[in-house]
PDB file of C-alpha atoms in Angstrom:
ATOM      1  CA  MET E   1      42.144 -76.450 -56.690  1.00 52.00           C
ATOM      2  CA  LYS E   2      38.055 -76.783 -55.083  1.00 49.00           C
ATOM      3  CA  GLU E   3      39.628 -76.814 -51.546  1.00 56.00           C
ATOM      4  CA  LYS E   4      41.512 -74.463 -51.602  1.00 53.00           C
ATOM      5  CA  TYR E   5      39.108 -72.111 -52.882  1.00 54.00           C
ATOM      6  CA  TYR E   6      36.478 -72.923 -49.857  1.00 54.00           C
ATOM      7  CA  VAL E   7      39.631 -72.772 -48.128  1.00 50.00           C
ATOM      8  CA  LEU E   8      40.136 -69.339 -49.052  1.00 50.00           C
ATOM      9  CA  THR E   9      36.181 -68.544 -48.809  1.00 59.00           C
ATOM     10  CA  ILE E  10      36.002 -69.485 -45.221  1.00 57.00           C
ATOM     11  CA  GLY E  11      39.175 -67.427 -44.070  1.00 50.00           C
ATOM     12  CA  LEU E  12      36.798 -63.878 -45.774  1.00 50.00           C
ATOM     13  CA  PHE E  13      33.895 -64.883 -43.973  1.00 51.00           C
ATOM     14  CA  ILE E  14      36.108 -65.047 -41.262  1.00 56.00           C
ATOM     15  CA  ALA E  15      37.520 -61.824 -41.282  1.00 47.00           C
ATOM     16  CA  PHE E  16      34.745 -60.247 -42.856  1.00 47.00           C
ATOM     17  CA  ILE E  17      32.585 -61.054 -39.304  1.00 51.00           C
ATOM     18  CA  CYS E  18      36.571 -59.145 -37.252  1.00 44.00           C
ATOM     19  CA  ILE E  19      36.317 -57.166 -39.130  1.00 49.00           C
ATOM     20  CA  PHE E  20      31.904 -56.266 -38.674  1.00 45.00           C
ATOM     21  CA  PHE E  21      32.324 -56.240 -34.988  1.00 48.00           C
ATOM     22  CA  ILE E  22      35.487 -54.105 -34.809  1.00 51.00           C
ATOM     23  CA  VAL E  23      33.159 -52.125 -36.424  1.00 59.00           C
ATOM     24  CA  LYS E  24      29.929 -51.856 -35.458  1.00 75.00           C
ATOM     25  CA  ASP E  25      28.189 -49.113 -33.489  1.00 90.00           C
ATOM     26  CA  LYS E  26      28.855 -50.073 -29.370  1.00 96.00           C
ATOM     27  CA  PRO E  27      25.865 -48.886 -27.299  1.00 97.00           C
ATOM     28  CA  LEU E  28      26.533 -46.709 -24.309  1.00 98.00           C
ATOM     29  CA  ASP E  29      24.909 -46.813 -20.810  1.00 97.00           C
ATOM     30  CA  LEU E  30      22.402 -43.388 -21.438  1.00 97.00           C
ATOM     31  CA  LYS E  31      22.963 -43.318 -17.533  1.00 96.00           C
ATOM     32  CA  SER E  32      26.319 -43.303 -17.132  1.00 98.00           C
ATOM     33  CA  ALA E  33      28.141 -39.843 -16.060  1.00 97.00           C
ATOM     34  CA  GLU E  34      29.995 -39.495 -19.408  1.00 97.00           C
ATOM     35  CA  ILE E  35      26.364 -39.225 -21.567  1.00 98.00           C
ATOM     36  CA  SER E  36      24.427 -37.286 -18.411  1.00 96.00           C
ATOM     37  CA  GLU E  37      27.487 -34.582 -18.365  1.00 96.00           C
ATOM     38  CA  LEU E  38      27.651 -34.393 -22.691  1.00 97.00           C
ATOM     39  CA  TYR E  39      23.583 -34.593 -22.556  1.00 97.00           C
ATOM     40  CA  SER E  40      24.054 -31.552 -21.117  1.00 95.00           C
ATOM     41  CA  TYR E  41      25.593 -29.079 -23.593  1.00 96.00           C
ATOM     42  CA  LEU E  42      22.746 -28.846 -25.288  1.00 95.00           C
ATOM     43  CA  GLY E  43      20.892 -26.931 -23.110  1.00 88.00           C
ATOM     44  CA  GLU E  44      17.562 -27.400 -21.153  1.00 80.00           C
ATOM     45  CA  VAL E  45      14.124 -26.964 -21.666  1.00 77.00           C
ATOM     46  CA  ASP E  46      13.966 -23.673 -20.122  1.00 78.00           C
ATOM     47  CA  ILE E  47      12.847 -21.036 -23.076  1.00 75.00           C
ATOM     48  CA  TYR E  48      14.614 -18.591 -21.500  1.00 76.00           C
ATOM     49  CA  HIS E  49      17.662 -20.438 -21.184  1.00 82.00           C
ATOM     50  CA  CYS E  50      20.357 -19.083 -23.622  1.00 91.00           C
ATOM     51  CA  GLY E  51      18.602 -18.833 -26.580  1.00 85.00           C
ATOM     52  CA  GLY E  52      16.709 -22.294 -25.990  1.00 84.00           C
ATOM     53  CA  LEU E  53      17.130 -24.951 -27.165  1.00 90.00           C
ATOM     54  CA  SER E  54      18.770 -23.913 -30.206  1.00 89.00           C
ATOM     55  CA  THR E  55      20.415 -27.420 -30.859  1.00 93.00           C
ATOM     56  CA  TYR E  56      16.412 -28.918 -31.971  1.00 95.00           C
ATOM     57  CA  SER E  57      16.164 -27.717 -35.640  1.00 94.00           C
ATOM     58  CA  SER E  58      14.673 -28.745 -38.715  1.00 93.00           C
ATOM     59  CA  ASP E  59      17.550 -27.706 -40.830  1.00 95.00           C
ATOM     60  CA  GLU E  60      21.781 -29.651 -39.327  1.00 97.00           C
ATOM     61  CA  VAL E  61      22.759 -26.818 -35.953  1.00 97.00           C
ATOM     62  CA  THR E  62      26.676 -25.985 -35.272  1.00 97.00           C
ATOM     63  CA  LYS E  63      28.218 -24.395 -33.572  1.00 95.00           C
ATOM     64  CA  ASP E  64      28.303 -21.362 -36.011  1.00 96.00           C
ATOM     65  CA  ASP E  65      24.302 -21.229 -36.035  1.00 95.00           C
ATOM     66  CA  ILE E  66      24.560 -20.136 -32.254  1.00 95.00           C
ATOM     67  CA  SER E  67      25.004 -16.175 -31.717  1.00 95.00           C
ATOM     68  CA  ASP E  68      28.521 -15.537 -29.204  1.00 96.00           C
ATOM     69  CA  ALA E  69      26.593 -15.220 -26.436  1.00 95.00           C
ATOM     70  CA  ASN E  70      25.127 -17.455 -26.549  1.00 95.00           C
ATOM     71  CA  ARG E  71      27.514 -19.577 -26.049  1.00 96.00           C
ATOM     72  CA  LEU E  72      29.101 -17.990 -23.038  1.00 97.00           C
ATOM     73  CA  CYS E  73      26.536 -18.115 -21.409  1.00 96.00           C
ATOM     74  CA  MET E  74      25.730 -22.164 -22.092  1.00 96.00           C
ATOM     75  CA  ALA E  75      29.836 -21.716 -20.855  1.00 97.00           C
ATOM     76  CA  TYR E  76      28.057 -20.389 -17.772  1.00 97.00           C
ATOM     77  CA  TYR E  77      25.822 -23.377 -16.855  1.00 94.00           C
ATOM     78  CA  ASN E  78      28.363 -25.968 -17.853  1.00 94.00           C
ATOM     79  CA  LEU E  79      30.817 -24.161 -15.253  1.00 96.00           C
ATOM     80  CA  ASP E  80      30.598 -25.974 -11.757  1.00 93.00           C
ATOM     81  CA  ASP E  81      29.661 -24.592  -8.957  1.00 93.00           C
ATOM     82  CA  GLN E  82      33.103 -24.383  -7.114  1.00 95.00           C
ATOM     83  CA  ALA E  83      34.144 -21.665 -10.015  1.00 97.00           C
ATOM     84  CA  LYS E  84      31.244 -18.564  -9.706  1.00 97.00           C
ATOM     85  CA  THR E  85      31.781 -16.869  -5.741  1.00 97.00           C
ATOM     86  CA  SER E  86      28.867 -15.430  -4.711  1.00 96.00           C
ATOM     87  CA  LYS E  87      29.389 -11.161  -3.807  1.00 95.00           C
ATOM     88  CA  THR E  88      26.806  -8.618  -2.368  1.00 94.00           C
ATOM     89  CA  SER E  89      27.119  -4.785  -2.793  1.00 95.00           C
ATOM     90  CA  ALA E  90      25.715  -1.970  -0.644  1.00 93.00           C
ATOM     91  CA  ILE E  91      23.586   0.534  -2.791  1.00 94.00           C
ATOM     92  CA  THR E  92      25.957   3.339  -4.161  1.00 93.00           C
ATOM     93  CA  GLY E  93      23.166   5.620  -5.286  1.00 93.00           C
ATOM     94  CA  LYS E  94      20.215   5.529  -8.433  1.00 92.00           C
ATOM     95  CA  ASN E  95      20.458   4.716 -12.237  1.00 91.00           C
ATOM     96  CA  GLU E  96      18.483   8.020 -14.321  1.00 88.00           C
ATOM     97  CA  ASN E  97      15.232   5.370 -14.208  1.00 87.00           C
ATOM     98  CA  ASP E  98      14.959   6.037 -10.267  1.00 90.00           C
ATOM     99  CA  VAL E  99      16.493   2.503  -9.877  1.00 89.00           C
ATOM    100  CA  LYS E 100      19.059   1.734  -6.838  1.00 93.00           C
ATOM    101  CA  ILE E 101      22.328   0.228  -8.104  1.00 94.00           C
ATOM    102  CA  CYS E 102      25.782  -0.653  -6.618  1.00 95.00           C
ATOM    103  CA  GLN E 103      28.726  -0.386  -8.065  1.00 94.00           C
ATOM    104  CA  VAL E 104      30.854  -2.769  -8.111  1.00 95.00           C
ATOM    105  CA  GLU E 105      33.962  -2.200 -10.641  1.00 94.00           C
ATOM    106  CA  GLU E 106      34.379   1.491 -12.501  1.00 93.00           C
ATOM    107  CA  GLY E 107      32.167   1.064 -15.626  1.00 93.00           C
ATOM    108  CA  ILE E 108      30.346  -1.915 -13.900  1.00 96.00           C
ATOM    109  CA  ALA E 109      27.054  -1.424 -11.510  1.00 96.00           C
ATOM    110  CA  PHE E 110      23.877  -4.051 -11.171  1.00 96.00           C
ATOM    111  CA  SER E 111      20.271  -3.507  -9.749  1.00 94.00           C
ATOM    112  CA  ALA E 112      19.436  -4.040  -6.515  1.00 93.00           C
ATOM    113  CA  ASP E 113      17.771  -7.515  -4.473  1.00 85.00           C
ATOM    114  CA  GLU E 114      13.852  -6.077  -3.907  1.00 79.00           C
ATOM    115  CA  ASN E 115      15.922  -2.370  -2.901  1.00 72.00           C
ATOM    116  CA  THR E 116      18.428  -4.235  -0.308  1.00 84.00           C
ATOM    117  CA  GLU E 117      21.053  -4.444  -1.794  1.00 92.00           C
ATOM    118  CA  CYS E 118      22.810  -6.337  -5.418  1.00 94.00           C
ATOM    119  CA  SER E 119      24.085 -10.128  -5.222  1.00 94.00           C
ATOM    120  CA  TYR E 120      26.435 -11.102  -8.131  1.00 97.00           C
ATOM    121  CA  THR E 121      28.665 -13.651  -8.853  1.00 97.00           C
ATOM    122  CA  GLU E 122      31.738 -13.138  -9.886  1.00 98.00           C
ATOM    123  CA  ILE E 123      33.922 -15.708 -12.406  1.00 97.00           C
ATOM    124  CA  LYS E 124      37.073 -15.499 -13.494  1.00 98.00           C
ATOM    125  CA  LYS E 125      37.746 -15.456 -17.551  1.00 97.00           C
ATOM    126  CA  THR E 126      39.717 -19.185 -17.892  1.00 97.00           C
ATOM    127  CA  ASP E 127      37.279 -21.087 -16.251  1.00 98.00           C
ATOM    128  CA  LEU E 128      34.753 -19.613 -18.541  1.00 98.00           C
ATOM    129  CA  GLU E 129      37.429 -19.981 -20.947  1.00 97.00           C
ATOM    130  CA  LYS E 130      37.918 -24.002 -20.842  1.00 97.00           C
ATOM    131  CA  SER E 131      33.904 -24.198 -20.251  1.00 97.00           C
ATOM    132  CA  TYR E 132      33.373 -23.194 -23.209  1.00 98.00           C
ATOM    133  CA  LEU E 133      36.416 -25.608 -24.746  1.00 97.00           C
ATOM    134  CA  ASP E 134      34.323 -28.618 -22.655  1.00 97.00           C
ATOM    135  CA  ILE E 135      31.131 -27.566 -25.517  1.00 97.00           C
ATOM    136  CA  TYR E 136      32.440 -26.775 -28.368  1.00 98.00           C
ATOM    137  CA  GLY E 137      35.764 -27.865 -28.385  1.00 97.00           C
ATOM    138  CA  SER E 138      37.238 -23.923 -29.445  1.00 96.00           C
ATOM    139  CA  LYS E 139      38.490 -21.507 -27.706  1.00 94.00           C
ATOM    140  CA  PRO E 140      35.853 -18.402 -26.868  1.00 95.00           C
ATOM    141  CA  LYS E 141      35.753 -14.659 -28.536  1.00 93.00           C
ATOM    142  CA  ILE E 142      34.904 -13.498 -25.160  1.00 91.00           C
ATOM    143  CA  GLY E 143      32.702 -10.849 -25.149  1.00 93.00           C
ATOM    144  CA  ASN E 144      30.033  -9.616 -22.371  1.00 96.00           C
ATOM    145  CA  PHE E 145      26.440 -11.695 -22.655  1.00 96.00           C
ATOM    146  CA  ASN E 146      22.782 -11.901 -21.387  1.00 94.00           C
ATOM    147  CA  ILE E 147      22.030 -15.552 -18.658  1.00 93.00           C
ATOM    148  CA  THR E 148      18.756 -14.498 -18.693  1.00 89.00           C
ATOM    149  CA  ASN E 149      16.423 -11.807 -19.834  1.00 86.00           C
ATOM    150  CA  SER E 150      17.028  -9.917 -16.364  1.00 90.00           C
ATOM    151  CA  ASP E 151      20.570 -10.834 -15.824  1.00 93.00           C
ATOM    152  CA  ILE E 152      23.597  -9.685 -17.394  1.00 96.00           C
ATOM    153  CA  CYS E 153      27.238 -10.742 -16.898  1.00 97.00           C
ATOM    154  CA  TYR E 154      29.789  -7.769 -17.464  1.00 97.00           C
ATOM    155  CA  LEU E 155      34.122  -8.874 -18.314  1.00 97.00           C
ATOM    156  CA  LYS E 156      36.732  -6.239 -16.689  1.00 96.00           C
ATOM    157  CA  GLU E 157      40.002  -7.115 -17.446  1.00 95.00           C
ATOM    158  CA  ASP E 158      40.745 -11.762 -15.727  1.00 96.00           C
ATOM    159  CA  THR E 159      36.977 -11.308 -14.590  1.00 97.00           C
ATOM    160  CA  TYR E 160      33.260 -11.442 -15.363  1.00 98.00           C
ATOM    161  CA  TYR E 161      30.906 -10.266 -12.888  1.00 98.00           C
ATOM    162  CA  CYS E 162      27.171 -11.368 -12.931  1.00 98.00           C
ATOM    163  CA  GLY E 163      24.239  -9.815 -11.491  1.00 96.00           C
ATOM    164  CA  LYS E 164      21.156  -8.475 -12.624  1.00 94.00           C
ATOM    165  CA  ALA E 165      20.778  -5.590 -15.630  1.00 94.00           C
ATOM    166  CA  GLN E 166      20.295  -2.253 -14.492  1.00 91.00           C
ATOM    167  CA  THR E 167      17.680  -2.712 -17.342  1.00 83.00           C
ATOM    168  CA  TYR E 168      15.587  -5.547 -19.338  1.00 76.00           C
ATOM    169  CA  ASN E 169      12.404  -6.365 -21.143  1.00 68.00           C
ATOM    170  CA  ILE E 170      10.518  -9.005 -19.740  1.00 68.00           C
ATOM    171  CA  ALA E 171       8.829 -11.632 -22.326  1.00 63.00           C
ATOM    172  CA  VAL E 172       5.370 -12.613 -22.482  1.00 63.00           C
ATOM    173  CA  MET E 173       4.972 -16.007 -23.944  1.00 66.00           C
ATOM    174  CA  PRO E 174       2.655 -17.981 -23.673  1.00 74.00           C
ATOM    175  CA  GLU E 175       2.887 -21.411 -21.929  1.00 83.00           C
ATOM    176  CA  THR E 176       5.357 -23.981 -22.929  1.00 89.00           C
ATOM    177  CA  SER E 177       6.047 -27.622 -22.034  1.00 93.00           C
ATOM    178  CA  ILE E 178       9.475 -29.393 -23.375  1.00 94.00           C
ATOM    179  CA  TYR E 179       9.931 -32.303 -23.930  1.00 96.00           C
ATOM    180  CA  ARG E 180      12.649 -34.342 -24.883  1.00 96.00           C
ATOM    181  CA  LEU E 181      13.509 -38.326 -24.170  1.00 97.00           C
ATOM    182  CA  LYS E 182      16.750 -40.196 -24.704  1.00 98.00           C
ATOM    183  CA  LYS E 183      16.940 -42.887 -27.449  1.00 98.00           C
ATOM    184  CA  ASN E 184      20.558 -44.903 -26.720  1.00 98.00           C
ATOM    185  CA  ALA E 185      23.414 -43.504 -27.265  1.00 98.00           C
ATOM    186  CA  LEU E 186      26.481 -45.153 -30.076  1.00 98.00           C
ATOM    187  CA  LYS E 187      30.048 -44.787 -29.699  1.00 98.00           C
ATOM    188  CA  ARG E 188      30.720 -44.689 -33.737  1.00 97.00           C
ATOM    189  CA  PHE E 189      33.549 -47.297 -35.495  1.00 93.00           C
ATOM    190  CA  ASN E 190      34.962 -43.779 -36.304  1.00 95.00           C
ATOM    191  CA  GLY E 191      35.174 -42.780 -32.330  1.00 96.00           C
ATOM    192  CA  ASP E 192      32.047 -40.978 -32.104  1.00 98.00           C
ATOM    193  CA  ILE E 193      29.357 -40.640 -29.522  1.00 98.00           C
ATOM    194  CA  VAL E 194      25.599 -40.302 -30.609  1.00 98.00           C
ATOM    195  CA  ILE E 195      23.119 -39.502 -28.388  1.00 98.00           C
ATOM    196  CA  SER E 196      20.094 -39.753 -30.255  1.00 98.00           C
ATOM    197  CA  ASP E 197      16.951 -38.556 -28.323  1.00 98.00           C
ATOM    198  CA  TYR E 198      13.003 -37.671 -29.432  1.00 98.00           C
ATOM    199  CA  PHE E 199      12.203 -34.160 -29.337  1.00 97.00           C
ATOM    200  CA  LEU E 200       8.446 -32.150 -28.499  1.00 97.00           C
ATOM    201  CA  LYS E 201       6.802 -29.149 -27.766  1.00 96.00           C
ATOM    202  CA  ILE E 202       3.605 -28.073 -26.270  1.00 96.00           C
ATOM    203  CA  VAL E 203       2.325 -24.748 -26.591  1.00 95.00           C
ATOM    204  CA  ASN E 204      -1.509 -23.663 -26.274  1.00 93.00           C
ATOM    205  CA  ASN E 205      -2.104 -27.342 -27.031  1.00 95.00           C
ATOM    206  CA  THR E 206       0.041 -27.559 -29.669  1.00 97.00           C
ATOM    207  CA  CYS E 207       2.646 -29.575 -30.997  1.00 97.00           C
ATOM    208  CA  TYR E 208       5.986 -28.480 -32.366  1.00 97.00           C
ATOM    209  CA  LEU E 209       8.787 -30.535 -33.536  1.00 97.00           C
ATOM    210  CA  THR E 210      11.547 -28.547 -33.087  1.00 95.00           C
ATOM    211  CA  SER E 211      12.925 -25.030 -30.922  1.00 90.00           C
ATOM    212  CA  GLY E 212      10.594 -22.718 -33.607  1.00 86.00           C
ATOM    213  CA  GLU E 213       6.983 -23.733 -35.392  1.00 86.00           C
ATOM    214  CA  GLU E 214       7.750 -26.387 -36.749  1.00 89.00           C
ATOM    215  CA  GLU E 215       3.973 -27.862 -35.732  1.00 94.00           C
ATOM    216  CA  SER E 216       2.740 -31.108 -36.228  1.00 97.00           C
ATOM    217  CA  SER E 217      -0.817 -31.434 -36.886  1.00 97.00           C
ATOM    218  CA  ASP E 218      -1.191 -35.176 -35.772  1.00 97.00           C
ATOM    219  CA  CYS E 219       0.048 -34.798 -33.466  1.00 98.00           C
ATOM    220  CA  THR E 220      -2.255 -31.518 -31.896  1.00 98.00           C
ATOM    221  CA  GLU E 221      -4.853 -33.805 -33.270  1.00 98.00           C
ATOM    222  CA  ALA E 222      -4.240 -37.126 -30.880  1.00 98.00           C
ATOM    223  CA  LEU E 223      -2.910 -34.338 -27.985  1.00 98.00           C
ATOM    224  CA  SER E 224      -6.708 -33.016 -27.642  1.00 97.00           C
ATOM    225  CA  LYS E 225      -7.939 -36.448 -26.431  1.00 97.00           C
ATOM    226  CA  PHE E 226      -6.262 -36.443 -23.711  1.00 97.00           C
ATOM    227  CA  GLU E 227      -7.972 -33.326 -20.467  1.00 94.00           C
ATOM    228  CA  ASP E 228      -5.040 -32.895 -19.302  1.00 95.00           C
ATOM    229  CA  PHE E 229      -1.555 -35.078 -20.979  1.00 96.00           C
ATOM    230  CA  GLU E 230       0.361 -33.175 -18.235  1.00 94.00           C
ATOM    231  CA  ALA E 231      -1.228 -34.818 -15.729  1.00 95.00           C
ATOM    232  CA  GLU E 232      -0.741 -37.979 -17.349  1.00 96.00           C
ATOM    233  CA  SER E 233       1.333 -41.211 -15.614  1.00 97.00           C
ATOM    234  CA  ASP E 234       5.432 -40.746 -17.041  1.00 96.00           C
ATOM    235  CA  SER E 235       4.959 -43.974 -19.207  1.00 97.00           C
ATOM    236  CA  VAL E 236       2.073 -42.814 -21.379  1.00 98.00           C
ATOM    237  CA  LYS E 237       3.671 -39.607 -21.727  1.00 98.00           C
ATOM    238  CA  ALA E 238       6.860 -41.213 -22.709  1.00 98.00           C
ATOM    239  CA  ASP E 239       4.908 -43.728 -25.655  1.00 98.00           C
ATOM    240  CA  PHE E 240       3.145 -39.999 -26.710  1.00 98.00           C
ATOM    241  CA  ILE E 241       7.577 -38.475 -27.012  1.00 98.00           C
ATOM    242  CA  ARG E 242       8.320 -41.992 -28.864  1.00 98.00           C
ATOM    243  CA  LYS E 243       5.036 -41.593 -31.532  1.00 98.00           C
ATOM    244  CA  TYR E 244       4.628 -38.248 -31.427  1.00 98.00           C
ATOM    245  CA  GLY E 245       7.884 -36.364 -31.354  1.00 98.00           C
ATOM    246  CA  LYS E 246      10.977 -35.704 -34.104  1.00 98.00           C
ATOM    247  CA  LEU E 247      14.155 -38.213 -32.865  1.00 98.00           C
ATOM    248  CA  TYR E 248      17.666 -36.434 -33.022  1.00 98.00           C
ATOM    249  CA  LYS E 249      20.709 -36.980 -33.679  1.00 98.00           C
ATOM    250  CA  HIS E 250      23.644 -34.897 -31.568  1.00 98.00           C
ATOM    251  CA  THR E 251      27.310 -35.904 -32.560  1.00 98.00           C
ATOM    252  CA  PHE E 252      30.155 -35.784 -30.291  1.00 98.00           C
ATOM    253  CA  LYS E 253      33.041 -35.421 -31.848  1.00 98.00           C
ATOM    254  CA  LYS E 254      36.886 -36.305 -28.891  1.00 96.00           C
ATOM    255  CA  LEU E 255      39.235 -33.860 -28.391  1.00 94.00           C
ATOM    256  CA  ASN E 256      42.386 -35.009 -26.324  1.00 91.00           C
ATOM    257  CA  ASP E 257      40.217 -36.864 -24.215  1.00 91.00           C
ATOM    258  CA  ASP E 258      36.978 -35.872 -23.389  1.00 95.00           C
ATOM    259  CA  TYR E 259      34.332 -34.513 -26.662  1.00 98.00           C
ATOM    260  CA  TYR E 260      32.953 -31.806 -26.991  1.00 98.00           C
ATOM    261  CA  TRP E 261      29.483 -30.608 -29.733  1.00 98.00           C
ATOM    262  CA  SER E 262      29.401 -30.146 -32.924  1.00 98.00           C
ATOM    263  CA  LYS E 263      25.802 -30.976 -34.191  1.00 98.00           C
ATOM    264  CA  SER E 264      23.005 -32.271 -33.891  1.00 98.00           C
ATOM    265  CA  LYS E 265      20.302 -32.988 -36.761  1.00 96.00           C
TER     266      LYS E 265
END
C-alpha cells in the first residue's frame, strides 16, 4: 500500500511540474518585429500626438477611455506610407480670415503652405478601418478627426482628405520630456501578450508618473541633483527611469492570427 501511495505521489508531482511548464508565462524578444509593432499601438512620446499618451494613467485604460477622434488619429499614424497618397492643389481663394485656401473637394478646403499651394493626403476609408481594427480589434465609428493641432482629416464618401485646417489653436506648453523604457514582454498561458514598461514625464524639472499630473516628489528631488539630466548617458537615464518611473502593463489580445491592444494599467 505504501509503495502504491509513493508511486502515486511521484506521478502527481511529475504531472504538476509538466503543467507548470505548460502554463508558465513565456518571455518574448523585446526587439522582435511583433513586439515593436504592438508597442507602437500605444502612441508616441509627442504630447501633441493623438491626445498624448493616454494609455499612461493612474487608472486602467481601455479603448472606451479614448475619444473616437483620437483612436482614428492613432489608426492614421499606424497606416503604411503606401496607403497615403500625397497631393497638391492650387490656391482657389481666401476665407473670411483672409487666409489663402485650396478647395480640393466640394465642402473640403485646406489652408495653403507658405501661401504657395496646398499639400494634402488622400486615404481610402477601408485602409483606415483596417488600421483601426489592427490596433483596437473592432470597427471604428467613422468621422472627421485631427491628426495634429493644425492638421485635420475630412471624410467624403469613401476617401479621407487630410491637410492643414483653415483655423486652429496654437497650444503653448512648457518643455516636456517623456521617457519610456521597456522592461519585458510575456506571452501569458491564456494567449495574451503583456508588455511592461516604465514611464516618466518631466516638465520644468518636475517628475510626473502619468500623462496627466500625478507628481512624484521623490523623483523630483532626485532629479534636482543633475545639472542637465538630458545630457546624461543612456545608462544613467535608464537606471533613473527604472528607479523612479512608474511600471505599466499593456495587455494585447488575439483576434484571428493578430493581436490588438486591450488595456493598460
